[in-house]
Structures are given as C-alpha cells and as structure tokens.
PDB file of C-alpha atoms in Angstrom:
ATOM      1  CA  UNK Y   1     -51.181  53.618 -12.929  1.00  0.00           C
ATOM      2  CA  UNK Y   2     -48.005  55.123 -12.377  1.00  0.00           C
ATOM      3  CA  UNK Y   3     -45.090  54.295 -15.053  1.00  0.00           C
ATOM      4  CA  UNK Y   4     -42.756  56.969 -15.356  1.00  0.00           C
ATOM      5  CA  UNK Y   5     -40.210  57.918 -12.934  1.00  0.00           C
ATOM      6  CA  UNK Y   6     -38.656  61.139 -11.518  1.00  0.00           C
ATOM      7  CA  UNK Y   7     -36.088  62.763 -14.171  1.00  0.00           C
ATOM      8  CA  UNK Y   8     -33.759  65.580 -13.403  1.00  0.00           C
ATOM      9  CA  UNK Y   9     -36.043  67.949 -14.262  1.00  0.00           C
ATOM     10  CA  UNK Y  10     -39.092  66.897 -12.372  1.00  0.00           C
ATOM     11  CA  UNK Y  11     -36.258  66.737  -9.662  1.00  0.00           C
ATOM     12  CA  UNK Y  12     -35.519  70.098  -9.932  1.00  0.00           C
ATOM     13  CA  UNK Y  13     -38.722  71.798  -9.649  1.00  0.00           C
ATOM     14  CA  UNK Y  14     -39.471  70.378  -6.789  1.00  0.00           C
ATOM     15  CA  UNK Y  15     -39.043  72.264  -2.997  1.00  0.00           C
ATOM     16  CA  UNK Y  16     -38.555  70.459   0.030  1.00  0.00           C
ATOM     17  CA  UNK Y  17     -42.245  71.686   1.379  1.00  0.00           C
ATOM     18  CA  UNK Y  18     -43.479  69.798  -2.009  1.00  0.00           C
ATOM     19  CA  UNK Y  19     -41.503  66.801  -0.908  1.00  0.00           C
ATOM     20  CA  UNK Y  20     -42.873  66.719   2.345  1.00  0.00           C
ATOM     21  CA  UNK Y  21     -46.238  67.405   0.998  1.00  0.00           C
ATOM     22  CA  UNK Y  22     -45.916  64.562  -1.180  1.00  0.00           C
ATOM     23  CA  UNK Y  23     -44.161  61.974   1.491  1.00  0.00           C
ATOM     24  CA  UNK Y  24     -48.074  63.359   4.087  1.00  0.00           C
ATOM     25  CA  UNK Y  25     -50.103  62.553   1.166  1.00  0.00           C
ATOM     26  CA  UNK Y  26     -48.828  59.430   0.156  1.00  0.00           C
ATOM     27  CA  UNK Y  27     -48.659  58.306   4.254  1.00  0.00           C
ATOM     28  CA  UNK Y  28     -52.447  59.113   3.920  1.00  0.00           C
ATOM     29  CA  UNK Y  29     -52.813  57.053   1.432  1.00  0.00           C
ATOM     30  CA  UNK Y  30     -51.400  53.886   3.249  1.00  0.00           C
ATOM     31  CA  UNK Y  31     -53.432  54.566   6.318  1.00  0.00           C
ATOM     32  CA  UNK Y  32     -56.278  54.829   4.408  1.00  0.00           C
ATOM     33  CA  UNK Y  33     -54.854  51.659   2.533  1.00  0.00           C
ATOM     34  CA  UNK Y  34     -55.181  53.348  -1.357  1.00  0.00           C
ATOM     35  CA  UNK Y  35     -52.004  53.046  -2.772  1.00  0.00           C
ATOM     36  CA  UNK Y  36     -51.254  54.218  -5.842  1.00  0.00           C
ATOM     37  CA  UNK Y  37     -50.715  51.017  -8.536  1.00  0.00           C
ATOM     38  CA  UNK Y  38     -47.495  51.215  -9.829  1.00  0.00           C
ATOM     39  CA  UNK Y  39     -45.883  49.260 -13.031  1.00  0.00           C
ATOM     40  CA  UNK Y  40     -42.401  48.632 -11.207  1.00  0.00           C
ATOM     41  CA  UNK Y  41     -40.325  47.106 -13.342  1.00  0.00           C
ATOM     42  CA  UNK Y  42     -41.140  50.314 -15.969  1.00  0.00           C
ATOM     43  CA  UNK Y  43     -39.567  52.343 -13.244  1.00  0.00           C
ATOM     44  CA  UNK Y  44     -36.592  49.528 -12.654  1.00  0.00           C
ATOM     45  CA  UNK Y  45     -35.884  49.954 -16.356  1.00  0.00           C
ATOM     46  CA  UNK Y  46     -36.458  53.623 -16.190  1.00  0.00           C
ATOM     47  CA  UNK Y  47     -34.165  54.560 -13.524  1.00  0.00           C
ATOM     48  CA  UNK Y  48     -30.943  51.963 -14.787  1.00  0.00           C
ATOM     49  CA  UNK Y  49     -29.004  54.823 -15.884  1.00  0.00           C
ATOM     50  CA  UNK Y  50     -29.637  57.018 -13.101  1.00  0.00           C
ATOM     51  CA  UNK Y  51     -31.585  58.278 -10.910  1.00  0.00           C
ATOM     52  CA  UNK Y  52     -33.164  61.176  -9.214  1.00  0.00           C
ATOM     53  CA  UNK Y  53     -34.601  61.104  -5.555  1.00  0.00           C
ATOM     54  CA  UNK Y  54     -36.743  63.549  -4.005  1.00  0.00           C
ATOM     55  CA  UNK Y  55     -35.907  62.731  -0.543  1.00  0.00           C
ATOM     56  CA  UNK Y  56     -33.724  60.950   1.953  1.00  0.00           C
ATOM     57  CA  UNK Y  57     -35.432  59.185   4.476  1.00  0.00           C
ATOM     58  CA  UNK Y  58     -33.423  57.959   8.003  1.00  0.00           C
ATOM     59  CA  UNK Y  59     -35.255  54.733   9.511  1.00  0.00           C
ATOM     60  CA  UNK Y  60     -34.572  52.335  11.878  1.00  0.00           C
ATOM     61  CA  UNK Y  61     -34.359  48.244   9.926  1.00  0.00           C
ATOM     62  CA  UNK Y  62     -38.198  47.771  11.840  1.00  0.00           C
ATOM     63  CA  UNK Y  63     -39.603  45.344   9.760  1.00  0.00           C
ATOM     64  CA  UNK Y  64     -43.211  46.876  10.678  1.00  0.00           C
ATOM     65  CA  UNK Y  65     -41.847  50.703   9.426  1.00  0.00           C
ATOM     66  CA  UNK Y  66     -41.122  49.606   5.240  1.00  0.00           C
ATOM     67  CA  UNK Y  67     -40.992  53.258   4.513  1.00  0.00           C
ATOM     68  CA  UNK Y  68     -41.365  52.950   0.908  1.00  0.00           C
ATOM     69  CA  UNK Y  69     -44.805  51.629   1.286  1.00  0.00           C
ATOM     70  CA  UNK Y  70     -45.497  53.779   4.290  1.00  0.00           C
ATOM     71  CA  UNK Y  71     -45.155  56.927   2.052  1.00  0.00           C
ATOM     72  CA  UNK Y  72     -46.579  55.152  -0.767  1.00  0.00           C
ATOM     73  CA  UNK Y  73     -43.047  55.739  -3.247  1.00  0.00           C
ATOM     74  CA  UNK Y  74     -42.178  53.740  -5.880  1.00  0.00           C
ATOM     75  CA  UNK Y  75     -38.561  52.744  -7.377  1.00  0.00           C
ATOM     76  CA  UNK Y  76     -36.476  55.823  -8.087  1.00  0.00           C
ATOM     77  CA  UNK Y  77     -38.693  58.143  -5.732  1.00  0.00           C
ATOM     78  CA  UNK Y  78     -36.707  57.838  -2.190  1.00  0.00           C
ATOM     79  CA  UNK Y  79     -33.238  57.007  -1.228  1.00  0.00           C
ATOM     80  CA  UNK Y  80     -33.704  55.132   2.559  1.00  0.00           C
ATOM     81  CA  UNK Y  81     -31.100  54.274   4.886  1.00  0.00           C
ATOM     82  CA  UNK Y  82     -31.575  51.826   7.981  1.00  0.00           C
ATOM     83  CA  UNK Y  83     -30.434  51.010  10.764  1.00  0.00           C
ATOM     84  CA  UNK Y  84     -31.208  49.640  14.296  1.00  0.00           C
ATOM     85  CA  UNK Y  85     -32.488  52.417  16.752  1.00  0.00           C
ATOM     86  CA  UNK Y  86     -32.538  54.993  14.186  1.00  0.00           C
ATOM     87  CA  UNK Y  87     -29.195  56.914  14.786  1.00  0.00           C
ATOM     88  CA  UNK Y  88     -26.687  58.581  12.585  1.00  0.00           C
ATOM     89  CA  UNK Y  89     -22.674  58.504  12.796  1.00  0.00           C
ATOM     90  CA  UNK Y  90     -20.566  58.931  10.096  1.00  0.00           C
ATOM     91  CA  UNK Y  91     -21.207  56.860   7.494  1.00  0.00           C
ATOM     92  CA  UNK Y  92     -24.932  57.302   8.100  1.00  0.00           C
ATOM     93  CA  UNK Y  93     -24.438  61.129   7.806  1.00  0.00           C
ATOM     94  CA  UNK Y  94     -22.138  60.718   4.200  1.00  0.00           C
ATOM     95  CA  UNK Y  95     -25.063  58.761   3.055  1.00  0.00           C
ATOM     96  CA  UNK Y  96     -27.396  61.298   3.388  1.00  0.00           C
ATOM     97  CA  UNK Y  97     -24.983  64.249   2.200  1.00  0.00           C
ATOM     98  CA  UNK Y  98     -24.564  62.323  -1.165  1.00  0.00           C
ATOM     99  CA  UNK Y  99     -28.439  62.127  -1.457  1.00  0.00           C
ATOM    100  CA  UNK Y 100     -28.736  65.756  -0.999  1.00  0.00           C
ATOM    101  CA  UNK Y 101     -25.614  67.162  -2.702  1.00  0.00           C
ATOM    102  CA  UNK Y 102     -24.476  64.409  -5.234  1.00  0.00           C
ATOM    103  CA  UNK Y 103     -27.851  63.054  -5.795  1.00  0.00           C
ATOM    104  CA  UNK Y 104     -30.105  66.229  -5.623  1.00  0.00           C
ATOM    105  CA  UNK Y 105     -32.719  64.784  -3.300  1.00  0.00           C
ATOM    106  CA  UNK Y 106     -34.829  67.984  -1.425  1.00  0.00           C
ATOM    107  CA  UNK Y 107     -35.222  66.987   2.269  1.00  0.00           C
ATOM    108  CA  UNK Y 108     -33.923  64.446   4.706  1.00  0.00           C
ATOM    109  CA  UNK Y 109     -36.991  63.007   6.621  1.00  0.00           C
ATOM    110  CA  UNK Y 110     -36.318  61.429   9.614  1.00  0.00           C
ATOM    111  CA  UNK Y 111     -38.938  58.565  10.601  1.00  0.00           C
ATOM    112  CA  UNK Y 112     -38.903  57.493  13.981  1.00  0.00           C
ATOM    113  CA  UNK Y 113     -41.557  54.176  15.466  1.00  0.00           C
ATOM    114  CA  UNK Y 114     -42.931  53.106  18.492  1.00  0.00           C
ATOM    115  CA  UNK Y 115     -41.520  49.929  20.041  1.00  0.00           C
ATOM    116  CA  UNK Y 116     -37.852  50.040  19.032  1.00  0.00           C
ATOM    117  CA  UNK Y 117     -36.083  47.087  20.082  1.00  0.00           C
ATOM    118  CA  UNK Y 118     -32.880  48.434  19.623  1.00  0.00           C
ATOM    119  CA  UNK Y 119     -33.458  51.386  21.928  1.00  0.00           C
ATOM    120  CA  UNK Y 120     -34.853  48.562  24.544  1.00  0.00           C
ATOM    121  CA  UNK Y 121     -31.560  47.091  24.055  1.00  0.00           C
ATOM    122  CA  UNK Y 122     -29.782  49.963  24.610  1.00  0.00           C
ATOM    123  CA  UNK Y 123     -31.843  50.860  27.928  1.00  0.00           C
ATOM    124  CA  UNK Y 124     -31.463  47.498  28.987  1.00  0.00           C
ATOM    125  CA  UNK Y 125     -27.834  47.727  28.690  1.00  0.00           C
ATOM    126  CA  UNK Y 126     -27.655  44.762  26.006  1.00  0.00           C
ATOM    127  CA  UNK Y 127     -23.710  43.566  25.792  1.00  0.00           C
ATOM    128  CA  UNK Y 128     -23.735  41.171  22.564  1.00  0.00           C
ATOM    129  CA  UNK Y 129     -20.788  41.387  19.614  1.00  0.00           C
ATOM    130  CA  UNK Y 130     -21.160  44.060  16.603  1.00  0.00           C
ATOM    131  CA  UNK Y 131     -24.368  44.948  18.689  1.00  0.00           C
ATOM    132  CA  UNK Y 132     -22.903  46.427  22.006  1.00  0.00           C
ATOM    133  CA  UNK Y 133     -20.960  49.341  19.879  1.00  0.00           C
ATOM    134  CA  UNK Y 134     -23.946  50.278  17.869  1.00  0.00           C
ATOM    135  CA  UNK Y 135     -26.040  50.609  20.915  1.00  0.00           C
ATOM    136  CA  UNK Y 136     -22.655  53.010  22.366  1.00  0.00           C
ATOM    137  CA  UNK Y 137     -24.452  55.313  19.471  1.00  0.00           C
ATOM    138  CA  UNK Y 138     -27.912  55.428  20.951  1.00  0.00           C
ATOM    139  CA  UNK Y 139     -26.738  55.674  24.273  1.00  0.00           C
ATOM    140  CA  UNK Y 140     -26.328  59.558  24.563  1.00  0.00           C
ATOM    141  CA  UNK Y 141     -30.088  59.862  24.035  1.00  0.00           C
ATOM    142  CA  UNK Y 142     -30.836  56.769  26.979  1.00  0.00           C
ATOM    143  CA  UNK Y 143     -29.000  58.536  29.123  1.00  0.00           C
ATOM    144  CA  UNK Y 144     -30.213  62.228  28.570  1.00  0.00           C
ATOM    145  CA  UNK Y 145     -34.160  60.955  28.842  1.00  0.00           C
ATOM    146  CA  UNK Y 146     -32.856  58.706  32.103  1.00  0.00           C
ATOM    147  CA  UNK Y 147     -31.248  62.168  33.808  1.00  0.00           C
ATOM    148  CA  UNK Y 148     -34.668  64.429  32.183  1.00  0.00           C
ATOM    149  CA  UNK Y 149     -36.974  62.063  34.465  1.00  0.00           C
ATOM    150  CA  UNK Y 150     -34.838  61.387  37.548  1.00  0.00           C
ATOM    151  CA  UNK Y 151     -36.585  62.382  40.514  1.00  0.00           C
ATOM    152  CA  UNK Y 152     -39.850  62.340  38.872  1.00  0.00           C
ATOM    153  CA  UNK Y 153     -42.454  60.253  40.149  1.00  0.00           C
ATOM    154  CA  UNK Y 154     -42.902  57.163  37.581  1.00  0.00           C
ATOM    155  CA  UNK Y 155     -46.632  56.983  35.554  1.00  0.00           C
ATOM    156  CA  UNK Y 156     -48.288  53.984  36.420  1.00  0.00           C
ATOM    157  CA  UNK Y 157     -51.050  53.209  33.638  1.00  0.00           C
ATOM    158  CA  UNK Y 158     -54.406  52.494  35.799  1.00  0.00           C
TER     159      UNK Y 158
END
C-alpha cells in the first residue's frame, strides 16, 4: 500500500521520460483494472504543507476521462487542469507554467478522449451564454479539420 508522497527530492530526480513512464504504467494498470491501494488521507496529511507534482496533465471536464484514476496517481502526484473541449488560452497556459516552473512538475501531458461534447458543440455551431465564447477557443481547430477534408469524398461506415 502506498503511504508516502512525492517530496522535493523524489521530485527532483525524476526526468520527464520517467514521468511519462510512470503516467504508461500506471494507465496499464487501470486497463488492466490493478490499481495500486493507496492510504489517502496519509498523503492528504502528507502533502498540507506543500507539495511536489511530477506532472501537469491538460484534460477536458469528461466525466468518463478522471485522469487521476486513469493514470492510477494518488494525492500530491499530478496537478490536472480541465476544461470543456480540451483547449488552452491564457489562464490555462499560466496554470501549467506554475506547475512546471513554480511547482517543479517534469512534463505537461496532454490527454485528449473520444466523444467530446464540447467539440460537437463547437462543430455544431452551439450559441448558449458563457458557452458560445469558450467554444470561439476550439473553433480554430473545427475549422482547420472542416477546410483539411473539403472536397474529399465523406466515409460512410458499411
């Protein structure tokens, strides 16, 4: 059982390629559904006074994606930031500076899903409060895949 949490120095030895290694490994785990049992509230207590990430992970707020259990990390091991369709802009982008230079964390992982519903929305040209301006961010992308396939002829599953 796992009961101790990353400290600055475990941080520090650590290269992104071990990071990644770590973030395959633990994925591998899930699939194979053999997570490692963790005492979480030793970690809560652990990590109070600070804390040391290895990695930054960029997700979109899919309920079906919870990327701490998807990489099998526990409290203290990941910093994660959401949100709908998975794009950055600026405050996105200061959140995962401060992870890497503030916080030390060693790579910035960037976990995409099938399915999106916000990049539905955004192809279906949603128009709904708060929601029509964060689509405007995943537009560029929409329209860049639209203009990549125009004039192709469509696949039609058999």
């Amino acid at each position: 059982m796992r009961n101790t949490a990353i400290n600055k120095e475990v941080q520090l030895s650590l290269s992104p390629k071990d990071v990644l290694q770590d973030l395959l490994e633990g994925n591998l785990r899930f699939i194979n559904n053999d997570l490692e049992k963790v005492a979480h509230l030793d970690l809560v207590k652990q990590t109070i006074s600070g804390q040391y990430p290895k990695a930054v992970v960029l997700s979109c707020i899919d309920s079906r994606v919870p990327v701490e259990q998807v990489f099998d990390q526990a409290v203290g091991d990941v910093f994660v930031t959401r949100v709908a369709g998975n794009f950055e802009n600026t405050d996105i982008l200061g959140s995962l500076e401060y992870s890497c230079a503030v916080a030390g964390s060693k790579l910035v992982f960037v976990l995409g899903h099938e399915s999106c519903g916000a990049v539905k929305a955004a192809c279906d040209g949603v128009k709904l409060g708060n929601i029509t301006s964060m689509l405007d961010n995943i537009m560029p992308a929409v329209k860049k895949i639209f203009r990549r396939n125009r004039g192709r002829k469509k696949l039609v599953k058999q």
